């Protein structure tokens, strides 16, 4: 507690792209929003010479290390150097693979980035992302029938980013904007209602996002699109559509994309191939 307002230098060490280590580090750092941090990221590490360079830099800053290295010899070398220099290192792979090895009696692979191999699941995710982009924002109603998940919502309820996130998990998602002046495609009322999710939001949140969007386009405040009356009209229309369809409704206000996606997975009892 003595060292207040110091800058935390954190180091990502990986023999792949470092995605896992970075997520873990940021999941911890998010609890310290006012902290000053500096990221040092080293990926595709394959020899001890590179490790020596990294340790040398880390010592200068008393860095905190997050490591995902599949090669046990390289990982052990990092840990030994940290003990020698007094650095703190979190090995985010080895403790788990060793315990799994002990329980199963099977030697783990030392392939770097094994989770990114070009498997059928990998290509399914690519296909899902292509599907999502093709049928984003109601571009082609044909996608509604082919989609695994259909998201409905007025403008600024996060349909597109949520669709893309679900697509990265392997699901084919189509989203449709709800506009009072536009009739919904008839296929929306013909498909299985269990794959439809309605998104809603609070008036003030939508209003704020729309005002920001208008300013980005160089349009001054006060436009009808961003007015509270217009937002209320659209939300009321969306509620009417959801009641007619009998679909689940999620209020995305103050919810992250990941949290909303998790709620959808539970509502729809999605298969665990992605979550």
CSV table of C-alpha atoms in Angstrom, one decimal:
chain,number,residue,atom,x,y,z
A,1,UNK,CA,0.0,0.0,0.0
A,2,UNK,CA,3.0,2.2,0.2
A,3,UNK,CA,3.5,2.5,-3.5
A,4,UNK,CA,0.6,4.6,-4.6
A,5,UNK,CA,-0.2,5.8,-8.1
A,6,UNK,CA,2.8,3.9,-9.5
A,7,UNK,CA,2.7,2.6,-13.1
A,8,UNK,CA,2.2,-1.1,-13.4
A,9,UNK,CA,4.2,-2.7,-16.3
A,10,UNK,CA,2.7,-6.1,-17.2
A,11,UNK,CA,4.3,-8.5,-19.6
A,12,UNK,CA,2.5,-11.0,-21.9
A,13,UNK,CA,4.7,-14.0,-22.8
A,14,UNK,CA,3.3,-16.5,-25.3
A,15,UNK,CA,4.5,-19.0,-27.9
A,16,UNK,CA,1.3,-18.2,-29.8
A,17,UNK,CA,-0.6,-14.9,-30.2
A,18,UNK,CA,-0.9,-14.3,-26.5
A,19,UNK,CA,-4.7,-14.0,-26.5
A,20,UNK,CA,-5.4,-16.0,-23.4
A,21,UNK,CA,-2.7,-14.4,-21.3
A,22,UNK,CA,-3.9,-10.9,-22.3
A,23,UNK,CA,-7.5,-11.7,-21.5
A,24,UNK,CA,-6.6,-12.9,-18.0
A,25,UNK,CA,-4.4,-9.9,-17.4
A,26,UNK,CA,-7.1,-7.5,-18.5
A,27,UNK,CA,-9.8,-9.4,-16.5
A,28,UNK,CA,-7.7,-8.6,-13.4
A,29,UNK,CA,-6.7,-5.0,-14.4
A,30,UNK,CA,-10.3,-4.0,-15.1
A,31,UNK,CA,-10.9,-3.9,-11.3
A,32,UNK,CA,-8.4,-1.1,-11.1
A,33,UNK,CA,-9.8,1.5,-13.6
A,34,UNK,CA,-7.7,4.4,-12.3
A,35,UNK,CA,-4.4,2.4,-12.4
A,36,UNK,CA,-1.7,3.5,-14.8
A,37,UNK,CA,-0.6,0.4,-16.8
A,38,UNK,CA,1.8,-0.3,-19.6
A,39,UNK,CA,1.5,-3.4,-21.7
A,40,UNK,CA,4.6,-5.3,-23.0
A,41,UNK,CA,3.5,-8.1,-25.3
A,42,UNK,CA,5.9,-10.8,-26.6
A,43,UNK,CA,4.4,-13.5,-28.9
A,44,UNK,CA,5.7,-16.6,-30.7
A,45,UNK,CA,8.5,-17.1,-28.3
A,46,UNK,CA,10.6,-20.1,-29.3
A,47,UNK,CA,14.0,-19.9,-27.6
A,48,UNK,CA,15.7,-19.0,-24.4
A,49,UNK,CA,17.6,-16.1,-26.0
A,50,UNK,CA,14.4,-14.3,-26.5
A,51,UNK,CA,13.3,-15.1,-22.9
A,52,UNK,CA,16.5,-13.6,-21.6
A,53,UNK,CA,15.8,-10.3,-23.4
A,54,UNK,CA,12.3,-10.2,-22.0
A,55,UNK,CA,13.4,-10.9,-18.5
A,56,UNK,CA,16.0,-8.2,-18.8
A,57,UNK,CA,13.3,-5.7,-19.8
A,58,UNK,CA,10.9,-6.9,-17.1
A,59,UNK,CA,13.5,-6.5,-14.3
A,60,UNK,CA,13.9,-2.8,-15.3
A,61,UNK,CA,10.2,-2.2,-14.6
A,62,UNK,CA,9.6,-4.8,-11.9
A,63,UNK,CA,7.1,-6.2,-14.3
A,64,UNK,CA,4.3,-8.6,-13.6
A,65,UNK,CA,4.4,-11.5,-16.0
A,66,UNK,CA,1.5,-13.5,-17.5
A,67,UNK,CA,2.7,-16.6,-19.4
A,68,UNK,CA,1.1,-19.1,-21.8
A,69,UNK,CA,3.9,-21.2,-23.2
A,70,UNK,CA,3.1,-24.8,-24.1
A,71,UNK,CA,6.7,-26.0,-24.3
A,72,UNK,CA,7.5,-27.2,-20.7
A,73,UNK,CA,11.2,-26.5,-21.0
A,74,UNK,CA,10.7,-22.9,-22.1
A,75,UNK,CA,8.0,-22.4,-19.5
A,76,UNK,CA,10.3,-23.8,-16.7
A,77,UNK,CA,13.1,-21.6,-17.9
A,78,UNK,CA,10.9,-18.5,-17.5
A,79,UNK,CA,9.9,-19.5,-14.0
A,80,UNK,CA,13.5,-20.2,-13.0
A,81,UNK,CA,14.6,-16.8,-14.3
A,82,UNK,CA,11.8,-15.1,-12.4
A,83,UNK,CA,12.8,-16.9,-9.2
A,84,UNK,CA,16.4,-15.8,-9.8
A,85,UNK,CA,15.4,-12.1,-10.4
A,86,UNK,CA,12.5,-11.9,-8.0
A,87,UNK,CA,9.9,-11.3,-10.7
A,88,UNK,CA,6.3,-12.5,-10.2
A,89,UNK,CA,5.1,-14.8,-13.1
A,90,UNK,CA,1.7,-16.4,-13.5
A,91,UNK,CA,2.0,-19.6,-15.5
A,92,UNK,CA,-1.5,-19.9,-17.0
A,93,UNK,CA,-1.1,-23.2,-18.8
A,94,UNK,CA,1.4,-25.6,-17.2
A,95,UNK,CA,-0.3,-26.1,-13.8
A,96,UNK,CA,-3.5,-27.2,-15.6
A,97,UNK,CA,-1.9,-29.4,-18.3
A,98,UNK,CA,0.2,-31.2,-15.6
A,99,UNK,CA,-2.9,-32.0,-13.5
A,100,UNK,CA,-4.8,-33.2,-16.6
A,101,UNK,CA,-1.8,-35.3,-17.5
A,102,UNK,CA,-1.8,-36.8,-14.0
A,103,UNK,CA,-5.4,-37.6,-14.1
A,104,UNK,CA,-5.6,-39.0,-17.6
A,105,UNK,CA,-2.2,-40.6,-17.9
A,106,UNK,CA,-1.7,-38.9,-21.3
A,107,UNK,CA,1.1,-36.6,-22.3
A,108,UNK,CA,0.1,-33.1,-23.4
A,109,UNK,CA,1.0,-31.8,-26.8
A,110,UNK,CA,3.6,-29.0,-26.8
A,111,UNK,CA,2.2,-27.4,-29.9
A,112,UNK,CA,2.1,-23.6,-29.7
A,113,UNK,CA,-1.4,-22.2,-30.3
A,114,UNK,CA,-3.0,-25.6,-30.4
A,115,UNK,CA,-6.4,-24.0,-29.7
A,116,UNK,CA,-6.1,-22.2,-33.0
A,117,UNK,CA,-5.6,-25.2,-35.1
A,118,UNK,CA,-7.6,-25.4,-38.4
A,119,UNK,CA,-10.3,-27.7,-37.1
A,120,UNK,CA,-13.9,-28.1,-38.3
A,121,UNK,CA,-14.9,-25.9,-35.4
A,122,UNK,CA,-12.6,-23.2,-36.7
A,123,UNK,CA,-14.1,-23.2,-40.2
A,124,UNK,CA,-17.6,-23.3,-38.7
A,125,UNK,CA,-16.8,-20.0,-36.9
A,126,UNK,CA,-15.5,-18.4,-40.1
A,127,UNK,CA,-18.6,-19.5,-41.9
A,128,UNK,CA,-20.8,-18.1,-39.1
A,129,UNK,CA,-19.0,-14.7,-39.3
A,130,UNK,CA,-19.4,-14.6,-43.0
A,131,UNK,CA,-23.1,-15.4,-42.6
A,132,UNK,CA,-23.4,-12.6,-40.0
A,133,UNK,CA,-21.9,-10.0,-42.2
A,134,UNK,CA,-24.0,-11.0,-45.2
A,135,UNK,CA,-27.2,-10.8,-43.3
A,136,UNK,CA,-26.4,-7.9,-41.0
A,137,UNK,CA,-29.1,-5.2,-40.4
A,138,UNK,CA,-31.7,-7.0,-42.5
A,139,UNK,CA,-29.8,-6.8,-45.8
A,140,UNK,CA,-31.4,-9.9,-47.1
A,141,UNK,CA,-34.6,-11.5,-45.4
A,142,UNK,CA,-33.5,-14.9,-46.8
A,143,UNK,CA,-31.0,-15.1,-43.9
A,144,UNK,CA,-33.8,-15.1,-41.4
A,145,UNK,CA,-34.9,-18.6,-42.3
A,146,UNK,CA,-31.3,-19.9,-42.3
A,147,UNK,CA,-30.1,-18.3,-39.1
A,148,UNK,CA,-29.8,-20.1,-35.8
A,149,UNK,CA,-30.4,-16.9,-33.9
A,150,UNK,CA,-32.5,-13.9,-35.1
A,151,UNK,CA,-32.0,-10.6,-33.2
A,152,UNK,CA,-34.6,-7.9,-33.4
A,153,UNK,CA,-34.3,-4.4,-32.0
A,154,UNK,CA,-34.5,-0.7,-32.8
A,155,UNK,CA,-31.4,1.3,-33.7
A,156,UNK,CA,-28.7,1.5,-31.0
A,157,UNK,CA,-29.6,-1.7,-29.2
A,158,UNK,CA,-26.3,-3.3,-30.1
A,159,UNK,CA,-27.6,-5.8,-32.7
A,160,UNK,CA,-24.5,-5.8,-34.9
A,161,UNK,CA,-21.8,-6.2,-32.3
A,162,UNK,CA,-23.8,-8.8,-30.4
A,163,UNK,CA,-24.4,-10.7,-33.7
A,164,UNK,CA,-20.6,-10.6,-34.5
A,165,UNK,CA,-19.7,-11.8,-31.0
A,166,UNK,CA,-22.2,-14.7,-31.3
A,167,UNK,CA,-20.8,-15.5,-34.7
A,168,UNK,CA,-17.2,-15.8,-33.3
A,169,UNK,CA,-18.6,-18.4,-31.1
A,170,UNK,CA,-19.9,-20.4,-34.1
A,171,UNK,CA,-23.5,-19.4,-34.4
A,172,UNK,CA,-25.2,-18.1,-37.6
A,173,UNK,CA,-26.9,-14.9,-36.6
A,174,UNK,CA,-29.2,-12.6,-38.5
A,175,UNK,CA,-30.4,-9.2,-37.1
A,176,UNK,CA,-33.2,-7.0,-38.2
A,177,UNK,CA,-33.9,-3.4,-37.3
A,178,UNK,CA,-37.4,-2.5,-36.1
A,179,UNK,CA,-38.7,0.7,-37.6
A,180,UNK,CA,-42.4,1.7,-37.1
A,181,UNK,CA,-42.8,2.9,-40.7
A,182,UNK,CA,-41.4,-0.4,-42.1
A,183,UNK,CA,-43.3,-3.7,-42.2
A,184,UNK,CA,-41.4,-6.7,-41.0
A,185,UNK,CA,-40.7,-9.4,-43.6
A,186,UNK,CA,-43.5,-12.1,-43.4
A,187,UNK,CA,-40.9,-14.8,-42.7
A,188,UNK,CA,-40.3,-13.4,-39.2
A,189,UNK,CA,-43.8,-14.6,-38.3
A,190,UNK,CA,-43.4,-17.9,-40.0
A,191,UNK,CA,-40.1,-19.2,-38.5
A,192,UNK,CA,-39.6,-21.0,-35.2
A,193,UNK,CA,-40.2,-18.4,-32.5
A,194,UNK,CA,-37.7,-20.1,-30.3
A,195,UNK,CA,-34.8,-18.7,-32.3
A,196,UNK,CA,-36.0,-15.1,-32.0
A,197,UNK,CA,-34.6,-12.7,-29.4
A,198,UNK,CA,-35.9,-9.2,-28.9
A,199,UNK,CA,-33.5,-6.5,-27.7
A,200,UNK,CA,-34.6,-3.4,-25.9
A,201,UNK,CA,-32.9,-0.5,-24.0
A,202,UNK,CA,-33.7,2.4,-21.8
A,203,UNK,CA,-34.8,5.6,-23.5
A,204,UNK,CA,-32.1,7.8,-22.0
A,205,UNK,CA,-29.3,5.3,-23.1
A,206,UNK,CA,-30.6,5.1,-26.7
A,207,UNK,CA,-31.0,8.9,-26.8
A,208,UNK,CA,-27.4,9.4,-25.6
A,209,UNK,CA,-26.0,6.9,-28.2
A,210,UNK,CA,-28.0,8.5,-31.0
A,211,UNK,CA,-26.9,12.0,-30.1
A,212,UNK,CA,-23.3,10.9,-30.2
A,213,UNK,CA,-23.9,9.2,-33.6
A,214,UNK,CA,-25.5,12.4,-35.0
A,215,UNK,CA,-22.5,14.5,-33.8
A,216,UNK,CA,-20.2,12.0,-35.6
A,217,UNK,CA,-22.1,12.7,-38.8
A,218,UNK,CA,-21.8,16.4,-38.2
A,219,UNK,CA,-25.5,16.8,-37.5
A,220,UNK,CA,-26.3,19.1,-34.5
A,221,UNK,CA,-28.3,18.0,-31.5
A,222,UNK,CA,-32.1,18.1,-31.7
A,223,UNK,CA,-32.7,15.8,-34.7
A,224,UNK,CA,-35.9,13.8,-34.7
A,225,UNK,CA,-33.9,10.5,-34.8
A,226,UNK,CA,-32.3,11.2,-31.5
A,227,UNK,CA,-35.3,12.8,-29.7
A,228,UNK,CA,-36.8,11.1,-26.7
A,229,UNK,CA,-40.3,11.1,-28.3
A,230,UNK,CA,-39.0,9.3,-31.3
A,231,UNK,CA,-37.0,6.8,-29.2
A,232,UNK,CA,-40.1,6.1,-27.0
A,233,UNK,CA,-42.2,5.6,-30.2
A,234,UNK,CA,-39.7,3.0,-31.5
A,235,UNK,CA,-39.4,1.2,-28.2
A,236,UNK,CA,-43.2,1.0,-27.9
A,237,UNK,CA,-43.4,-0.4,-31.4
A,238,UNK,CA,-40.7,-2.9,-30.6
A,239,UNK,CA,-42.6,-4.0,-27.4
A,240,UNK,CA,-45.7,-4.5,-29.5
A,241,UNK,CA,-43.8,-6.7,-32.0
A,242,UNK,CA,-42.3,-8.8,-29.2
A,243,UNK,CA,-45.7,-9.3,-27.7
A,244,UNK,CA,-47.1,-10.4,-31.0
A,245,UNK,CA,-44.2,-12.8,-31.6
A,246,UNK,CA,-44.1,-14.0,-28.0
A,247,UNK,CA,-40.3,-13.9,-28.0
A,248,UNK,CA,-37.9,-13.4,-25.1
A,249,UNK,CA,-36.8,-9.8,-24.5
A,250,UNK,CA,-33.5,-8.7,-23.1
A,251,UNK,CA,-32.8,-5.2,-21.9
A,252,UNK,CA,-29.2,-4.5,-23.0
A,253,UNK,CA,-28.7,-1.3,-20.9
A,254,UNK,CA,-25.7,-1.6,-18.6
A,255,UNK,CA,-24.9,-5.1,-20.0
A,256,UNK,CA,-21.8,-6.1,-21.8
A,257,UNK,CA,-22.0,-8.0,-25.1
A,258,UNK,CA,-20.6,-11.1,-23.4
A,259,UNK,CA,-23.3,-11.0,-20.6
A,260,UNK,CA,-26.1,-10.6,-23.1
A,261,UNK,CA,-24.7,-13.5,-25.2
A,262,UNK,CA,-24.6,-15.6,-22.1
A,263,UNK,CA,-28.2,-14.8,-21.3
A,264,UNK,CA,-29.2,-15.8,-24.9
A,265,UNK,CA,-27.3,-19.1,-24.6
A,266,UNK,CA,-29.3,-19.9,-21.4
A,267,UNK,CA,-32.6,-18.8,-22.9
A,268,UNK,CA,-32.1,-20.8,-26.1
A,269,UNK,CA,-30.3,-23.7,-24.5
A,270,UNK,CA,-27.6,-23.4,-27.1
A,271,UNK,CA,-25.3,-26.4,-27.7
A,272,UNK,CA,-21.9,-25.9,-26.0
A,273,UNK,CA,-19.9,-26.0,-29.2
A,274,UNK,CA,-19.2,-22.3,-28.8
A,275,UNK,CA,-19.7,-21.3,-25.2
